[in-house]
Amino acid sequence: MADHQEASVTLPSDPASVSTARRYVSNVLTEWGMPGDGDTADTVRLIVSELATNAVQHTRGLSPTFTVELELERDERLRIGVTDSHPRYPKRLPAAVQQDNGRGMVIIRCLTAECGGRLSVCPTPEGGKTVWIALPWKSTAAGGDIRPASR
């Protein structure tokens, strides 16, 4: 297997694209050696769902598409980015207990930190932004694995 791998998909900014993005990432990571049925795969799918949902919901129709990018540096890190063409950076929204939304970035930050990773937001040359998560990746005999941060 190559030491560096990349994959990406561009999808319409439509709620139906969230599950497509999640499935795409899951399939790519399985090809790259991550077991698809463990806690790590579930965590990555949840993070991708939240990132894609943000790209669809919070661009207010000003980004007709979003792109999901994956980069794997074997034995170092996995990076997943979601790019849209809206310039507004994501922010934590105050969320009432009864509210159904507004917690996406909090969820993403917590899950990323729990895995020993980090979140960043970078502007694109076209005026949009990419929300990146970077997670440690270690190859094991059973396949790639993202190890939770030691406590």
N, CA and C atoms as an extended XYZ file, in Angstrom:
453
Properties=species:S:1:pos:R:3:atomname:S:1:resname:S:1:resid:I:1 pbc="F F F"
N         0.843       -1.175        0.000 N   MET     1
C         0.000        0.000        0.000 CA  MET     1
C         0.887        1.237        0.000 C   MET     1
N         0.460        2.263       -0.718 N   ALA     2
C         1.236        3.498       -0.843 CA  ALA     2
C         1.311        4.228        0.491 C   ALA     2
N         2.399        4.988        0.651 N   ASP     3
C         2.572        5.765        1.880 CA  ASP     3
C         1.686        7.000        1.919 C   ASP     3
N         1.293        7.499        0.757 N   HIS     4
C         0.420        8.671        0.694 CA  HIS     4
C        -0.705        8.370       -0.292 C   HIS     4
N        -1.923        8.588        0.162 N   GLN     5
C        -3.075        8.357       -0.696 CA  GLN     5
C        -4.029        9.532       -0.576 C   GLN     5
N        -4.737        9.797       -1.651 N   GLU     6
C        -5.727       10.877       -1.675 CA  GLU     6
C        -6.970       10.405       -2.411 C   GLU     6
N        -8.097       10.963       -2.023 N   ALA     7
C        -9.362       10.702       -2.701 CA  ALA     7
C       -10.267       11.901       -2.462 C   ALA     7
N       -11.184       12.149       -3.381 N   SER     8
C       -12.142       13.240       -3.175 CA  SER     8
C       -13.397       12.987       -3.999 C   SER     8
N       -14.456       13.629       -3.554 N   VAL     9
C       -15.727       13.580       -4.274 CA  VAL     9
C       -16.407       14.937       -4.096 C   VAL     9
N       -17.039       15.416       -5.163 N   THR    10
C       -17.811       16.659       -5.115 CA  THR    10
C       -19.282       16.295       -5.273 C   THR    10
N       -20.090       16.846       -4.372 N   LEU    11
C       -21.509       16.498       -4.307 CA  LEU    11
C       -22.360       17.765       -4.310 C   LEU    11
N       -23.610       17.659       -4.745 N   PRO    12
C       -24.504       18.817       -4.668 CA  PRO    12
C       -24.832       19.150       -3.210 C   PRO    12
N       -24.995       20.421       -2.930 N   SER    13
C       -25.369       20.856       -1.571 CA  SER    13
C       -26.842       20.570       -1.348 C   SER    13
N       -27.101       19.330       -1.074 N   ASP    14
C       -28.450       18.833       -0.885 CA  ASP    14
C       -28.412       17.886        0.313 C   ASP    14
N       -29.439       17.879        1.153 N   PRO    15
C       -29.426       16.987        2.313 CA  PRO    15
C       -29.154       15.521        1.966 C   PRO    15
N       -29.592       15.055        0.802 N   ALA    16
C       -29.350       13.664        0.414 CA  ALA    16
C       -27.865       13.375        0.217 C   ALA    16
N       -27.076       14.401       -0.021 N   SER    17
C       -25.639       14.215       -0.242 CA  SER    17
C       -24.882       13.878        1.042 C   SER    17
N       -25.468       14.139        2.193 N   VAL    18
C       -24.790       13.845        3.458 CA  VAL    18
C       -24.545       12.343        3.583 C   VAL    18
N       -25.549       11.542        3.315 N   SER    19
C       -25.359       10.087        3.408 CA  SER    19
C       -24.421        9.589        2.311 C   SER    19
N       -24.449       10.221        1.145 N   THR    20
C       -23.521        9.847        0.073 CA  THR    20
C       -22.085       10.123        0.495 C   THR    20
N       -21.845       11.274        1.122 N   ALA    21
C       -20.504       11.620        1.604 CA  ALA    21
C       -20.032       10.625        2.658 C   ALA    21
N       -20.897       10.302        3.578 N   ARG    22
C       -20.568        9.359        4.649 CA  ARG    22
C       -20.205        7.991        4.070 C   ARG    22
N       -21.008        7.516        3.129 N   ARG    23
C       -20.754        6.221        2.484 CA  ARG    23
C       -19.444        6.240        1.695 C   ARG    23
N       -19.200        7.339        0.980 N   TYR    24
C       -17.978        7.466        0.191 CA  TYR    24
C       -16.741        7.369        1.086 C   TYR    24
N       -16.733        8.143        2.172 N   VAL    25
C       -15.594        8.124        3.095 CA  VAL    25
C       -15.425        6.746        3.705 C   VAL    25
N       -16.504        6.134        4.100 N   SER    26
C       -16.445        4.797        4.690 CA  SER    26
C       -15.835        3.804        3.709 C   SER    26
N       -16.256        3.840        2.456 N   ASN    27
C       -15.731        2.923        1.443 CA  ASN    27
C       -14.242        3.157        1.183 C   ASN    27
N       -13.841        4.428        1.076 N   VAL    28
C       -12.428        4.740        0.839 CA  VAL    28
C       -11.572        4.253        2.007 C   VAL    28
N       -12.011        4.537        3.221 N   LEU    29
C       -11.212        4.135        4.384 CA  LEU    29
C       -11.136        2.614        4.515 C   LEU    29
N       -12.184        1.918        4.128 N   THR    30
C       -12.137        0.454        4.123 CA  THR    30
C       -11.096       -0.026        3.109 C   THR    30
N       -11.078        0.592        1.928 N   GLU    31
C       -10.057        0.257        0.921 CA  GLU    31
C        -8.652        0.520        1.453 C   GLU    31
N        -8.494        1.555        2.281 N   TRP    32
C        -7.190        1.924        2.815 CA  TRP    32
C        -6.812        1.108        4.052 C   TRP    32
N        -7.700        0.221        4.508 N   GLY    33
C        -7.347       -0.686        5.580 CA  GLY    33
C        -7.995       -0.451        6.922 C   GLY    33
N        -8.936        0.482        7.017 N   MET    34
C        -9.630        0.686        8.288 CA  MET    34
C       -10.809       -0.274        8.370 C   MET    34
N       -10.881       -1.071        9.419 N   PRO    35
C       -12.059       -1.940        9.575 CA  PRO    35
C       -13.333       -1.091        9.615 C   PRO    35
N       -14.318       -1.474        8.811 N   GLY    36
C       -15.524       -0.666        8.686 CA  GLY    36
C       -16.548       -0.841        9.783 C   GLY    36
N       -16.318       -1.785       10.699 N   ASP    37
C       -17.352       -2.080       11.675 CA  ASP    37
C       -16.966       -1.726       13.114 C   ASP    37
N       -15.918       -0.946       13.308 N   GLY    38
C       -15.483       -0.630       14.665 CA  GLY    38
C       -15.874        0.763       15.114 C   GLY    38
N       -15.495        1.072       16.346 N   ASP    39
C       -15.780        2.390       16.920 CA  ASP    39
C       -15.125        3.511       16.129 C   ASP    39
N       -13.917        3.268       15.635 N   THR    40
C       -13.214        4.298       14.878 CA  THR    40
C       -13.981        4.657       13.616 C   THR    40
N       -14.428        3.657       12.886 N   ALA    41
C       -15.194        3.910       11.663 CA  ALA    41
C       -16.486        4.664       11.985 C   ALA    41
N       -17.141        4.304       13.081 N   ASP    42
C       -18.358        5.013       13.491 CA  ASP    42
C       -18.057        6.477       13.798 C   ASP    42
N       -16.949        6.730       14.484 N   THR    43
C       -16.572        8.102       14.828 CA  THR    43
C       -16.306        8.918       13.575 C   THR    43
N       -15.551        8.353       12.637 N   VAL    44
C       -15.247        9.070       11.400 CA  VAL    44
C       -16.524        9.332       10.608 C   VAL    44
N       -17.421        8.357       10.541 N   ARG    45
C       -18.687        8.574        9.828 CA  ARG    45
C       -19.502        9.694       10.464 C   ARG    45
N       -19.532        9.759       11.780 N   LEU    46
C       -20.271       10.821       12.458 CA  LEU    46
C       -19.642       12.190       12.172 C   LEU    46
N       -18.324       12.265       12.226 N   ILE    47
C       -17.641       13.533       11.923 CA  ILE    47
C       -17.950       13.978       10.494 C   ILE    47
N       -17.858       13.057        9.536 N   VAL    48
C       -18.142       13.401        8.141 CA  VAL    48
C       -19.596       13.836        7.980 C   VAL    48
N       -20.511       13.155        8.660 N   SER    49
C       -21.920       13.554        8.595 CA  SER    49
C       -22.118       14.981        9.084 C   SER    49
N       -21.475       15.318       10.188 N   GLU    50
C       -21.612       16.665       10.748 CA  GLU    50
C       -20.987       17.710        9.827 C   GLU    50
N       -19.805       17.415        9.281 N   LEU    51
C       -19.148       18.366        8.374 CA  LEU    51
C       -19.979       18.579        7.111 C   LEU    51
N       -20.474       17.489        6.533 N   ALA    52
C       -21.283       17.599        5.317 CA  ALA    52
C       -22.602       18.324        5.597 C   ALA    52
N       -23.219       18.028        6.730 N   THR    53
C       -24.456       18.713        7.098 CA  THR    53
C       -24.225       20.210        7.225 C   THR    53
N       -23.119       20.592        7.857 N   ASN    54
C       -22.796       22.016        7.962 CA  ASN    54
C       -22.633       22.647        6.585 C   ASN    54
N       -21.955       21.948        5.666 N   ALA    55
C       -21.744       22.481        4.321 CA  ALA    55
C       -23.056       22.672        3.579 C   ALA    55
N       -24.025       21.819        3.846 N   VAL    56
C       -25.330       21.924        3.190 CA  VAL    56
C       -26.205       22.980        3.868 C   VAL    56
N       -26.308       22.927        5.181 N   GLN    57
C       -27.260       23.780        5.903 CA  GLN    57
C       -26.806       25.221        6.091 C   GLN    57
N       -25.540       25.426        6.363 N   HIS    58
C       -25.107       26.750        6.786 CA  HIS    58
C       -24.509       27.612        5.693 C   HIS    58
N       -24.533       27.129        4.452 N   THR    59
C       -24.059       27.975        3.353 CA  THR    59
C       -25.209       28.775        2.740 C   THR    59
N       -26.409       28.526        3.254 N   ARG    60
C       -27.607       29.282        2.846 CA  ARG    60
C       -27.798       29.342        1.331 C   ARG    60
N       -27.536       28.216        0.668 N   GLY    61
C       -27.743       28.141       -0.773 CA  GLY    61
C       -26.673       28.823       -1.595 C   GLY    61
N       -25.653       29.386       -0.968 N   LEU    62
C       -24.619       30.108       -1.703 CA  LEU    62
C       -23.468       29.213       -2.152 C   LEU    62
N       -23.517       27.948       -1.811 N   SER    63
C       -22.522       26.990       -2.273 CA  SER    63
C       -23.278       25.843       -2.936 C   SER    63
N       -23.294       25.795       -4.264 N   PRO    64
C       -24.081       24.766       -4.945 CA  PRO    64
C       -23.547       23.350       -4.759 C   PRO    64
N       -22.266       23.243       -4.413 N   THR    65
C       -21.664       21.937       -4.190 CA  THR    65
C       -20.747       22.008       -2.967 C   THR    65
N       -20.331       20.842       -2.499 N   PHE    66
C       -19.267       20.751       -1.510 CA  PHE    66
C       -18.388       19.565       -1.888 C   PHE    66
N       -17.142       19.621       -1.453 N   THR    67
C       -16.179       18.577       -1.787 CA  THR    67
C       -15.640       17.955       -0.510 C   THR    67
N       -15.585       16.640       -0.496 N   VAL    68
C       -14.992       15.901        0.615 CA  VAL    68
C       -13.646       15.370        0.130 C   VAL    68
N       -12.592       15.707        0.857 N   GLU    69
C       -11.240       15.269        0.504 CA  GLU    69
C       -10.678       14.396        1.617 C   GLU    69
N        -9.953       13.364        1.229 N   LEU    70
C        -9.268       12.498        2.189 CA  LEU    70
C        -7.800       12.425        1.805 C   LEU    70
N        -6.942       12.508        2.799 N   GLU    71
C        -5.502       12.349        2.603 CA  GLU    71
C        -4.997       11.434        3.703 C   GLU    71
N        -4.248       10.425        3.304 N   LEU    72
C        -3.681        9.506        4.275 CA  LEU    72
C        -2.175        9.484        4.131 C   LEU    72
N        -1.496        9.830        5.196 N   GLU    73
C        -0.051        9.644        5.307 CA  GLU    73
C         0.125        8.414        6.188 C   GLU    73
N         0.510        7.317        5.580 N   ARG    74
C         0.612        6.041        6.292 CA  ARG    74
C         1.483        6.193        7.539 C   ARG    74
N         1.023        5.649        8.642 N   ASP    75
C         1.704        5.680        9.944 CA  ASP    75
C         1.865        7.081       10.505 C   ASP    75
N         1.080        8.018       10.002 N   GLU    76
C         1.134        9.371       10.549 CA  GLU    76
C        -0.252        9.922       10.822 C   GLU    76
N        -0.972       10.281        9.739 N   ARG    77
C        -2.250       10.940        9.966 CA  ARG    77
C        -3.214       10.747        8.813 C   ARG    77
N        -4.468       10.881        9.182 N   LEU    78
C        -5.570       10.903        8.234 CA  LEU    78
C        -6.152       12.306        8.302 C   LEU    78
N        -6.310       12.929        7.133 N   ARG    79
C        -6.963       14.242        7.075 CA  ARG    79
C        -8.223       14.123        6.240 C   ARG    79
N        -9.291       14.693        6.769 N   ILE    80
C       -10.556       14.749        6.038 CA  ILE    80
C       -10.983       16.203        6.020 C   ILE    80
N       -11.263       16.707        4.820 N   GLY    81
C       -11.688       18.095        4.677 CA  GLY    81
C       -12.988       18.183        3.908 C   GLY    81
N       -13.810       19.137        4.300 N   VAL    82
C       -15.036       19.429        3.559 CA  VAL    82
C       -14.960       20.892        3.145 C   VAL    82
N       -15.010       21.110        1.834 N   THR    83
C       -14.867       22.440        1.251 CA  THR    83
C       -16.187       22.894        0.661 C   THR    83
N       -16.553       24.138        0.932 N   ASP    84
C       -17.697       24.754        0.267 CA  ASP    84
C       -17.275       26.141       -0.191 C   ASP    84
N       -18.107       26.784       -0.990 N   SER    85
C       -17.728       28.086       -1.554 CA  SER    85
C       -18.272       29.272       -0.765 C   SER    85
N       -18.850       29.030        0.392 N   HIS    86
C       -19.350       30.123        1.229 CA  HIS    86
C       -18.222       30.629        2.124 C   HIS    86
N       -18.035       31.951        2.220 N   PRO    87
C       -16.897       32.475        2.991 CA  PRO    87
C       -17.064       32.434        4.509 C   PRO    87
N       -18.290       32.272        4.991 N   ARG    88
C       -18.505       32.316        6.445 CA  ARG    88
C       -17.922       31.093        7.128 C   ARG    88
N       -17.095       31.327        8.122 N   TYR    89
C       -16.501       30.239        8.893 CA  TYR    89
C       -17.536       29.672        9.855 C   TYR    89
N       -17.440       28.394       10.147 N   PRO    90
C       -18.379       27.799       11.113 CA  PRO    90
C       -18.111       28.337       12.509 C   PRO    90
N       -19.176       28.434       13.282 N   LYS    91
C       -19.008       28.845       14.672 CA  LYS    91
C       -19.944       28.044       15.545 C   LYS    91
N       -19.565       27.979       16.803 N   ARG    92
C       -20.435       27.311       17.762 CA  ARG    92
C       -21.637       28.190       18.006 C   ARG    92
N       -22.783       27.598       17.892 N   LEU    93
C       -24.020       28.335       18.144 CA  LEU    93
C       -24.519       27.990       19.540 C   LEU    93
N       -25.103       28.965       20.224 N   PRO    94
C       -25.720       28.603       21.497 CA  PRO    94
C       -26.904       27.691       21.202 C   PRO    94
N       -26.932       26.561       21.857 N   ALA    95
C       -27.986       25.586       21.578 CA  ALA    95
C       -28.776       25.312       22.849 C   ALA    95
N       -30.048       25.576       22.770 N   ALA    96
C       -30.929       25.250       23.885 CA  ALA    96
C       -31.109       23.734       23.927 C   ALA    96
N       -31.424       23.223       25.068 N   VAL    97
C       -31.601       21.782       25.232 CA  VAL    97
C       -32.648       21.254       24.255 C   VAL    97
N       -33.689       22.015       23.999 N   GLN    98
C       -34.767       21.566       23.129 CA  GLN    98
C       -34.431       21.720       21.645 C   GLN    98
N       -33.373       22.420       21.318 N   GLN    99
C       -33.024       22.700       19.935 CA  GLN    99
C       -32.487       21.446       19.249 C   GLN    99
N       -32.868       21.259       17.972 N   ASP   100
C       -32.416       20.094       17.215 CA  ASP   100
C       -31.087       20.317       16.516 C   ASP   100
N       -30.612       21.547       16.448 N   ASN   101
C       -29.357       21.802       15.737 CA  ASN   101
C       -28.495       22.783       16.523 C   ASN   101
N       -27.325       23.097       15.966 N   GLY   102
C       -26.436       24.057       16.616 CA  GLY   102
C       -25.302       23.420       17.393 C   GLY   102
N       -25.226       22.102       17.372 N   ARG   103
C       -24.187       21.423       18.146 CA  ARG   103
C       -23.123       20.746       17.277 C   ARG   103
N       -23.226       20.879       15.960 N   GLY   104
C       -22.341       20.167       15.046 CA  GLY   104
C       -20.867       20.413       15.294 C   GLY   104
N       -20.458       21.666       15.403 N   MET   105
C       -19.038       21.964       15.605 CA  MET   105
C       -18.556       21.472       16.964 C   MET   105
N       -19.417       21.532       17.967 N   VAL   106
C       -19.035       21.012       19.287 CA  VAL   106
C       -18.802       19.505       19.199 C   VAL   106
N       -19.691       18.808       18.519 N   ILE   107
C       -19.548       17.362       18.340 CA  ILE   107
C       -18.259       17.048       17.587 C   ILE   107
N       -18.020       17.759       16.492 N   ILE   108
C       -16.823       17.518       15.687 CA  ILE   108
C       -15.559       17.760       16.510 C   ILE   108
N       -15.509       18.880       17.222 N   ARG   109
C       -14.324       19.188       18.045 CA  ARG   109
C       -14.097       18.128       19.122 C   ARG   109
N       -15.150       17.724       19.792 N   CYS   110
C       -15.013       16.731       20.873 CA  CYS   110
C       -14.550       15.386       20.331 C   CYS   110
N       -15.167       14.906       19.272 N   LEU   111
C       -14.775       13.616       18.706 CA  LEU   111
C       -13.349       13.652       18.170 C   LEU   111
N       -12.995       14.740       17.517 N   THR   112
C       -11.641       14.875       16.978 CA  THR   112
C       -10.615       14.883       18.106 C   THR   112
N       -10.878       15.660       19.144 N   ALA   113
C        -9.952       15.724       20.283 CA  ALA   113
C        -9.852       14.382       20.992 C   ALA   113
N       -10.974       13.693       21.125 N   GLU   114
C       -10.981       12.392       21.790 CA  GLU   114
C       -10.087       11.383       21.057 C   GLU   114
N        -9.971       11.534       19.747 N   CYS   115
C        -9.121       10.653       18.949 CA  CYS   115
C        -7.677       11.156       18.867 C   CYS   115
N        -7.377       12.252       19.549 N   GLY   116
C        -6.021       12.786       19.518 CA  GLY   116
C        -5.747       13.651       18.304 C   GLY   116
N        -6.796       14.143       17.675 N   GLY   117
C        -6.640       14.935       16.466 CA  GLY   117
C        -6.884       16.411       16.698 C   GLY   117
N        -6.971       17.124       15.593 N   ARG   118
C        -7.233       18.562       15.679 CA  ARG   118
C        -8.107       18.996       14.511 C   ARG   118
N        -8.764       20.116       14.703 N   LEU   119
C        -9.651       20.693       13.697 CA  LEU   119
C        -9.067       22.024       13.264 C   LEU   119
N        -9.171       22.331       11.983 N   SER   120
C        -8.737       23.641       11.485 CA  SER   120
C        -9.658       24.064       10.352 C   SER   120
N        -9.694       25.363       10.114 N   VAL   121
C       -10.480       25.916        9.018 CA  VAL   121
C        -9.543       26.782        8.194 C   VAL   121
N        -9.538       26.551        6.879 N   CYS   122
C        -8.637       27.273        5.984 CA  CYS   122
C        -9.441       27.910        4.857 C   CYS   122
N        -9.122       29.150        4.490 N   PRO   123
C        -9.798       29.759        3.343 CA  PRO   123
C        -9.327       29.115        2.044 C   PRO   123
N       -10.193       29.111        1.049 N   THR   124
C        -9.807       28.626       -0.273 CA  THR   124
C        -9.486       29.834       -1.154 C   THR   124
N        -8.705       29.649       -2.200 N   PRO   125
C        -8.390       30.769       -3.102 CA  PRO   125
C        -9.641       31.369       -3.753 C   PRO   125
N       -10.692       30.566       -3.867 N   GLU   126
C       -11.932       31.029       -4.504 CA  GLU   126
C       -12.844       31.796       -3.554 C   GLU   126
N       -12.469       31.896       -2.282 N   GLY   127
C       -13.270       32.655       -1.331 CA  GLY   127
C       -14.115       31.814       -0.400 C   GLY   127
N       -14.057       30.522       -0.509 N   GLY   128
C       -14.780       29.647        0.402 CA  GLY   128
C       -13.878       29.226        1.553 C   GLY   128
N       -14.168       28.026        2.087 N   LYS   129
C       -13.328       27.518        3.173 CA  LYS   129
C       -13.364       25.997        3.175 C   LYS   129
N       -12.320       25.423        3.801 N   THR   130
C       -12.261       23.989        4.036 CA  THR   130
C       -12.153       23.777        5.524 C   THR   130
N       -13.033       22.937        6.069 N   VAL   131
C       -12.943       22.531        7.463 CA  VAL   131
C       -12.232       21.186        7.449 C   VAL   131
N       -11.049       21.151        8.077 N   TRP   132
C       -10.215       19.958        8.113 CA  TRP   132
C       -10.215       19.343        9.493 C   TRP   132
N       -10.204       18.026        9.525 N   ILE   133
C        -9.853       17.322       10.757 CA  ILE   133
C        -8.625       16.491       10.428 C   ILE   133
N        -7.715       16.421       11.360 N   ALA   134
C        -6.519       15.594       11.212 CA  ALA   134
C        -6.494       14.638       12.391 C   ALA   134
N        -6.384       13.355       12.088 N   LEU   135
C        -6.392       12.317       13.110 CA  LEU   135
C        -5.136       11.464       12.976 C   LEU   135
N        -4.556       11.038       14.096 N   PRO   136
C        -3.402       10.139       13.991 CA  PRO   136
C        -3.834        8.810       13.383 C   PRO   136
N        -2.967        8.225       12.564 N   TRP   137
C        -3.260        6.951       11.912 CA  TRP   137
C        -2.061        6.043       12.122 C   TRP   137
N        -2.316        4.881       12.620 N   LYS   138
C        -1.261        3.877       12.802 CA  LYS   138
C        -1.666        2.615       12.062 C   LYS   138
N        -0.767        2.077       11.274 N   SER   139
C        -1.035        0.800       10.609 CA  SER   139
C        -0.864       -0.323       11.616 C   SER   139
N        -1.777       -1.266       11.566 N   THR   140
C        -1.679       -2.453       12.414 CA  THR   140
C        -1.911       -3.661       11.541 C   THR   140
N        -1.684       -4.840       12.077 N   ALA   141
C        -1.915       -6.061       11.313 CA  ALA   141
C        -3.370       -6.176       10.885 C   ALA   141
N        -4.274       -5.625       11.691 N   ALA   142
C        -5.708       -5.711       11.384 CA  ALA   142
C        -6.165       -4.578       10.477 C   ALA   142
N        -5.278       -3.682       10.088 N   GLY   143
C        -5.655       -2.556        9.240 CA  GLY   143
C        -5.385       -1.251        9.949 C   GLY   143
N        -5.628       -0.149        9.251 N   GLY   144
C        -5.392        1.170        9.821 CA  GLY   144
C        -6.276        1.410       11.026 C   GLY   144
N        -5.794        2.208       11.923 N   ASP   145
C        -6.564        2.482       13.132 CA  ASP   145
C        -6.264        3.880       13.607 C   ASP   145
N        -7.261        4.540       14.079 N   ILE   146
C        -7.102        5.839       14.713 CA  ILE   146
C        -7.188        5.571       16.203 C   ILE   146
N        -6.164        5.882       16.896 N   ARG   147
C        -6.106        5.582       18.329 CA  ARG   147
C        -6.653        6.739       19.147 C   ARG   147
N        -7.553        6.469       20.094 N   PRO   148
C        -8.010        7.538       20.982 CA  PRO   148
C        -6.837        8.077       21.793 C   PRO   148
N        -6.918        9.358       22.127 N   ALA   149
C        -5.877        9.973       22.938 CA  ALA   149
C        -5.830        9.289       24.284 C   ALA   149
N        -4.641        9.074       24.813 N   SER   150
C        -4.526        8.455       26.141 CA  SER   150
C        -4.974        9.447       27.197 C   SER   150
N        -5.559        8.907       28.235 N   ARG   151
C        -6.092        9.785       29.279 CA  ARG   151
C        -5.293        9.615       30.536 C   ARG   151
